[in-house]
Amino acid sequence: MEEKKELIYGLNDRPPFRESLFAAMQHLLAIFVAIITPPLIISSALQFDINTTAFMVSMSLFVSGIATFIQCHTIGPIGAGLLCIQGTSFSFISPIIGAGMLGMVGGKMNVEVGLSYIFGACLVSSVVEMVVSRILPYTRKIITPLVSGIVVTLIGLCLIKAGITSCGGGQGAMSKGTFGSIQNLSIALLVLVSIIFFNRSKNRFLRMGSIVLGLIIGCLVAYFWGMIDFSTLTESTSFYLPVPFKYGLRFDLGTIIAIGLIYLVTAVEAFGDITANSLISGQPVEGNIFMKRARGGILADGFNSMLAAIFNSFPNSIFAQNNGMIQLTGVASRYIGYFIAAALVILGLFPVIGIVFSLIPDCVLGGATLLMFGTVAAAGVRIISSTEINRKSVLVIAISFAMGLSVELVPNILDKMPDVIHNIFSSGITTGGLTAILANAFISIKE
């Protein structure tokens, strides 16, 4: 009741067009960079050319628009029926890069092969989250807050490696011998400091736009140093027609299992996001209505990720940051989601958007993502700290971090293993996550 009193527009209210548009723009400001960053990181790590990178960015926007509409509108049992915004998930970056490396032949990346393995694994594994939505009460007993906190922390810690690589200039700088140059590191530091500066502002618009502003400052400096070439803009097509299965599908058991584990944890995160969204929107957070919303939202999470694989994009998840936006604006109307969805679809259909963002130098992106990934790790620590830390918890945390970080720090430890084992456990997130689930289930301590 308290939340309802603070809302200007409730869940099923229809705000006037101008107010709807303004609220939608604020949500877009909060999510735009988060949607395009995963495809940029993955493309950089797998050395995709600028046109492929631009296409990945555009399809991420396009699919996020469709996914957001499904969550807000609902189609049969699919969707939460809340103002839930979906976008490309950071959680899958590390195992997706591992899957893409299967396309590396003779030291050179075969883009089509790499992407076919990625989309094949993401398509098949999305079934995991859809199944979880049907057996939700039981999975919550397996994936406890302690387990999900460990996995979220590992996601942040493992991705920091990708962030710092970008700060140094990325794979391109490595091949040119300029990796870690003063120029690259100074721009990355400038972006990082700029984001922190704006994020500390009392002005909520500067705070919401801190990442965008930091990237703009970094790009301006990079442009004057000759690191951005706009000549490629003239070579782009004027319109993208989404083509299902453009790169085909290939399947590898190891990567399917590795990505499937992330879907399992993502389902639990989605449950938390839907609970928070329901609370902020003045809706019940228990009982049949709530459980129907939660199951529909998690089902949509998996279904939308399957759509993403079909339309050559990466897995989607509900964005938690938009819950804060609802609280700030007092607008919880799910009809705002239609405006957001339409804007994302339109942006995704015009390749110039993707190409402009694919021109961002790795060092600029690295300065922003380093902070983002650190924030993800901090969020995981908060989840862990919200649970009771007893002797069993300490053991579960210790063995999970030890196993997860060991394969990240010394990846060649798995070189003698069969390919299936190597592909499953090459990601620290997968290794640490599986360890956390098993340790939490089987370690028993009598006080």
C-alpha positions in Angstrom: 0.0 0.0 0.0 2.9 2.3 0.8 4.4 1.7 -2.6 1.1 2.4 -4.3 0.8 5.8 -2.6 4.2 6.8 -3.9 3.4 5.9 -7.5 2.2 8.5 -10.0 1.1 5.9 -12.5 0.3 2.3 -11.4 0.9 -0.9 -13.3 -2.2 -0.7 -15.6 -2.5 3.1 -15.9 -2.0 4.7 -19.3 0.1 7.9 -18.9 -0.4 10.7 -21.5 1.8 10.4 -24.6 4.3 13.1 -23.7 4.8 11.7 -20.2 5.1 8.2 -21.5 7.8 9.3 -24.0 9.7 11.1 -21.3 9.6 8.1 -18.9 10.7 5.7 -21.7 13.7 7.9 -22.6 14.9 7.8 -19.0 14.7 4.0 -19.0 16.6 3.9 -22.4 19.3 6.1 -20.9 19.7 3.6 -18.1 19.9 0.5 -20.3 21.3 1.5 -23.7 25.0 1.1 -22.8 24.4 -2.0 -20.8 22.7 -3.6 -23.9 25.4 -2.8 -26.4 28.4 -3.5 -24.1 28.3 -7.4 -24.1 28.4 -7.7 -27.9 31.2 -5.1 -28.1 33.2 -7.1 -25.5 32.6 -10.4 -27.1 33.4 -9.1 -30.6 36.6 -7.5 -29.4 37.7 -10.7 -27.6 36.9 -12.9 -30.7 38.5 -10.3 -33.1 35.4 -9.8 -35.2 35.6 -7.2 -38.0 33.7 -3.9 -37.7 30.7 -5.0 -39.8 30.2 -8.2 -37.8 30.5 -6.2 -34.6 28.0 -3.6 -35.8 25.6 -6.4 -36.7 25.9 -8.0 -33.3 25.2 -4.6 -31.6 22.1 -3.9 -33.9 20.6 -7.4 -33.3 21.1 -7.0 -29.5 19.0 -3.8 -29.6 16.4 -5.4 -31.9 16.0 -8.5 -29.8 15.9 -6.5 -26.5 13.0 -4.6 -27.9 11.0 -7.7 -28.7 11.9 -9.3 -25.4 10.8 -6.2 -23.5 7.5 -6.1 -25.3 6.9 -9.8 -24.4 7.7 -9.2 -20.7 5.4 -6.2 -20.4 2.5 -7.3 -22.6 2.6 -11.1 -21.9 1.8 -13.7 -24.5 -0.2 -16.6 -22.9 1.9 -17.8 -20.0 5.0 -16.0 -21.2 5.9 -12.7 -19.6 5.7 -11.1 -16.1 3.1 -8.4 -17.1 5.3 -5.8 -15.3 7.5 -2.9 -16.5 10.4 -5.4 -16.9 13.1 -4.3 -19.3 15.2 -7.0 -21.0 18.7 -6.6 -22.4 21.8 -8.5 -23.3 23.2 -10.2 -20.2 26.7 -9.7 -18.8 26.6 -13.1 -17.1 27.2 -15.1 -20.3 30.2 -13.2 -21.6 32.9 -15.5 -20.4 31.4 -18.9 -21.5 30.3 -17.3 -24.8 33.8 -16.2 -25.5 34.9 -19.7 -24.7 32.4 -21.1 -27.2 33.4 -18.7 -29.9 37.0 -19.8 -29.6 35.9 -23.1 -31.2 35.9 -21.1 -34.4 39.7 -20.4 -34.1 41.4 -22.3 -36.9 45.2 -22.1 -37.3 45.4 -19.0 -35.1 42.7 -17.2 -37.2 39.1 -16.7 -36.3 36.4 -18.2 -38.5 33.6 -15.8 -37.6 30.8 -18.0 -39.0 32.0 -21.2 -37.2 32.6 -19.3 -33.9 29.1 -17.7 -33.9 27.4 -20.9 -35.0 28.8 -22.7 -31.9 27.7 -19.7 -29.7 24.2 -19.6 -31.0 23.8 -23.3 -31.0 24.8 -23.6 -27.3 22.6 -20.6 -26.3 19.6 -21.9 -28.2 19.7 -25.4 -26.6 20.6 -24.2 -23.1 17.8 -21.7 -23.0 15.5 -24.7 -22.3 17.1 -24.9 -18.8 15.6 -21.5 -17.7 12.2 -22.4 -19.3 12.2 -25.7 -17.3 13.2 -23.9 -14.1 10.2 -21.6 -14.5 7.9 -24.6 -14.3 9.5 -26.1 -11.2 10.4 -22.8 -9.5 9.7 -23.7 -5.9 12.1 -26.7 -6.0 15.0 -24.9 -7.7 15.0 -22.2 -5.0 16.0 -24.9 -2.6 19.0 -25.8 -4.7 20.2 -22.4 -5.8 20.2 -20.6 -2.4 21.2 -16.9 -1.9 24.6 -18.1 -0.9 25.1 -20.0 -4.2 23.7 -17.2 -6.3 25.9 -14.7 -4.4 29.0 -16.8 -5.1 28.1 -17.1 -8.8 27.4 -13.4 -9.2 30.7 -12.5 -7.5 32.6 -14.9 -9.8 30.9 -13.4 -12.8 32.2 -10.0 -11.8 35.7 -11.2 -10.9 36.1 -13.3 -14.1 35.0 -10.5 -16.3 37.5 -8.1 -14.8 40.1 -9.9 -17.0 38.1 -8.9 -20.1 37.8 -5.3 -18.8 41.5 -4.8 -18.1 42.4 -6.4 -21.5 40.2 -3.7 -23.1 41.9 -1.0 -21.0 45.2 -2.0 -22.5 43.8 -1.8 -26.1 42.3 -5.2 -26.6 43.3 -7.9 -29.0 44.0 -5.4 -31.8 46.6 -3.6 -29.7 48.2 -7.0 -28.9 48.7 -7.8 -32.5 50.1 -4.3 -33.2 52.4 -4.3 -30.2 50.7 -1.3 -28.6 49.0 -3.2 -25.8 49.2 -1.3 -22.4 50.6 1.9 -24.0 50.3 5.1 -22.0 47.8 6.4 -24.5 45.5 3.4 -24.0 45.8 3.3 -20.2 45.4 7.1 -19.8 42.1 7.2 -21.8 40.8 4.2 -19.9 41.7 6.0 -16.6 40.0 9.2 -17.8 36.8 7.3 -18.6 36.8 5.5 -15.2 37.4 8.7 -13.3 34.7 10.6 -15.3 32.1 7.9 -14.6 32.9 8.0 -10.8 32.7 11.8 -10.9 29.3 12.0 -12.5 28.0 9.0 -10.5 28.7 10.9 -7.3 26.6 13.9 -8.5 23.5 14.9 -6.6 21.8 15.6 -9.9 19.9 12.4 -10.8 20.2 12.9 -14.5 24.0 13.2 -14.3 24.1 10.2 -12.1 21.8 8.1 -14.5 23.9 9.2 -17.5 27.3 8.8 -15.8 28.4 5.9 -18.1 27.2 7.6 -21.2 29.0 10.8 -20.3 32.2 8.9 -19.4 32.1 7.2 -22.8 31.5 10.5 -24.6 34.5 12.1 -22.9 36.7 9.1 -23.7 35.6 9.1 -27.3 36.3 12.8 -27.8 39.8 12.4 -26.5 40.4 9.3 -28.6 39.1 11.1 -31.7 41.5 14.0 -31.3 44.3 11.4 -30.8 43.3 9.8 -34.2 42.0 6.6 -32.7 38.5 6.8 -34.3 37.9 6.7 -38.1 34.4 7.7 -39.3 35.1 6.8 -42.9 33.6 3.4 -42.4 30.2 5.0 -41.8 29.9 5.7 -45.6 30.3 2.0 -46.3 27.3 0.8 -44.3 23.9 -0.3 -45.6 20.9 1.8 -44.7 18.7 -0.9 -43.2 19.2 -4.3 -41.5 16.6 -7.0 -42.2 16.9 -9.5 -39.3 17.8 -12.9 -40.8 17.1 -16.0 -38.5 20.1 -18.4 -38.2 22.3 -16.2 -40.4 25.4 -18.0 -39.2 23.9 -21.4 -38.8 24.0 -23.7 -35.7 26.7 -26.0 -34.4 26.7 -27.8 -31.2 29.3 -28.7 -28.6 28.3 -30.6 -25.4 30.8 -28.8 -23.2 29.7 -25.3 -24.1 26.0 -26.3 -23.9 26.5 -27.5 -20.3 28.6 -24.4 -19.3 26.1 -21.9 -20.7 23.2 -24.0 -19.3 24.6 -23.5 -15.7 24.5 -19.7 -16.3 20.8 -20.0 -17.4 20.1 -21.8 -14.1 21.6 -19.0 -12.0 20.0 -16.3 -14.2 16.6 -17.8 -13.4 17.2 -17.2 -9.7 18.4 -13.6 -10.4 15.2 -13.0 -12.5 13.1 -14.2 -9.6 14.8 -11.6 -7.4 14.3 -8.8 -10.0 10.6 -9.7 -10.5 10.1 -9.7 -6.7 11.7 -6.2 -6.4 9.7 -4.9 -9.4 6.4 -6.2 -8.0 7.2 -4.6 -4.6 8.1 -1.2 -6.2 5.0 -1.4 -8.5 2.7 -1.9 -5.5 1.9 -5.5 -6.5 1.8 -8.6 -4.2 5.1 -10.4 -3.6 3.5 -13.6 -2.4 0.5 -15.8 -3.3 -0.8 -17.1 -6.6 -0.8 -13.8 -8.5 2.9 -13.2 -7.7 3.9 -16.8 -8.4 2.2 -16.6 -11.8 4.1 -13.4 -12.6 7.4 -14.9 -11.4 7.0 -18.1 -13.4 5.9 -16.1 -16.5 8.8 -13.7 -16.2 11.4 -16.5 -15.9 9.7 -18.4 -18.8 10.0 -15.2 -20.9 13.6 -14.8 -19.8 14.4 -18.2 -21.3 12.1 -17.9 -24.3 13.6 -14.4 -25.2 17.1 -15.8 -25.0 16.0 -18.6 -27.4 14.7 -15.8 -29.7 18.0 -14.0 -29.3 19.9 -17.1 -30.6 17.5 -17.4 -33.5 18.1 -13.7 -34.5 21.9 -13.8 -34.0 22.1 -12.2 -30.6 23.2 -13.1 -27.1 21.1 -14.3 -24.1 18.8 -11.7 -22.5 17.9 -11.2 -18.9 15.8 -8.7 -16.9 17.7 -5.5 -16.0 17.6 -4.8 -12.3 18.6 -1.1 -12.8 15.1 -0.3 -14.2 13.6 -1.1 -10.8 15.4 1.9 -9.5 14.1 4.0 -12.4 10.5 3.1 -11.5 11.1 4.2 -7.9 12.7 7.4 -9.0 10.0 8.4 -11.5 7.0 7.0 -9.8 5.9 5.5 -13.1 5.2 1.7 -13.0 2.9 1.5 -16.0 3.8 -1.5 -18.1 2.6 0.5 -21.2 5.8 2.5 -20.9 7.5 -0.8 -21.9 5.8 -0.6 -25.3 7.5 2.8 -26.1 10.9 1.4 -24.9 10.4 -1.8 -27.0 9.6 0.2 -30.1 12.6 2.5 -29.7 15.0 -0.5 -29.3 13.6 -2.3 -32.3 13.9 0.8 -34.5 17.4 1.5 -33.3 18.4 -2.1 -34.0 17.1 -2.0 -37.6 19.5 0.8 -38.7 23.1 -0.3 -39.0 24.5 3.2 -38.5 23.7 2.9 -34.8 25.7 -0.4 -34.5 28.6 0.9 -36.6 28.9 4.2 -34.5 29.2 2.2 -31.3 31.5 -0.4 -32.8 33.9 2.5 -33.5 34.4 3.0 -29.8 38.1 2.2 -29.0 38.7 -0.8 -26.7 40.5 1.4 -24.1 37.4 3.7 -23.9 35.1 0.7 -23.4 37.6 -0.8 -21.0 37.4 2.2 -18.6 33.7 1.8 -18.3 33.4 -2.0 -18.2 36.1 -2.3 -15.5 33.9 -0.4 -13.2 30.8 -2.2 -14.3 32.3 -5.6 -13.6 33.6 -4.5 -10.3 30.1 -3.4 -9.5 28.8 -6.9 -10.4 31.3 -8.5 -8.1 30.3 -6.1 -5.3 26.6 -7.0 -5.8 27.5 -10.6 -5.4 29.4 -9.8 -2.1 26.2 -8.0 -0.9 24.1 -11.1 -1.6 26.6 -13.4 0.2 26.7 -11.0 3.2 22.9 -11.1 3.5 23.1 -14.8 4.4 24.3 -16.4 7.6 28.0 -17.0 7.4 28.7 -20.1 9.4 31.4 -22.8 9.1 29.6 -24.5 6.2 29.2 -21.2 4.4 32.9 -20.4 4.8 33.9 -23.8 3.3 31.4 -23.4 0.4 32.7 -19.9 -0.4 36.3 -20.9 -0.1 36.2 -24.0 -2.3 34.0 -22.3 -4.9 36.3 -19.3 -5.3 39.4 -21.5 -5.2 38.1 -23.7 -8.0 36.6 -20.9 -10.1 39.5 -18.5 -10.0 42.1 -21.3 -10.5 41.0 -22.1 -14.0 40.9 -18.3 -14.8 44.4 -17.7 -13.5 45.9 -20.9 -14.9 43.8 -21.9 -17.9 46.4 -24.4 -19.2 45.7 -26.6 -16.2 43.0 -28.2 -18.4 45.1 -28.7 -21.5 45.4 -32.5 -21.0 41.7 -33.0 -20.4 39.2 -34.3 -23.1 37.6 -31.5 -25.1 34.2 -31.9 -23.4 35.7 -31.5 -19.9 37.9 -28.6 -21.1 35.0 -26.7 -22.6 32.8 -27.2 -19.5 35.3 -26.1 -16.9 37.4 -23.6 -18.9 35.1 -20.8 -17.5 35.7 -19.9 -13.9 32.0 -19.0 -13.6 30.9 -22.5 -14.6 33.6 -24.3 -12.5 32.9 -22.1 -9.4 29.2 -22.3 -9.9 29.0 -26.0 -10.1 31.3 -26.3 -7.1 29.1 -24.0 -5.1 25.9 -26.0 -5.9 27.5 -29.3 -5.1 29.4 -28.1 -2.0 26.3 -26.4 -0.6 24.3 -29.6 -1.2 26.7 -32.2 0.2 28.8 -30.5 2.8 27.3 -31.1 6.2 28.7 -29.9 9.5 27.5 -30.9 12.9 27.9 -28.0 15.3 
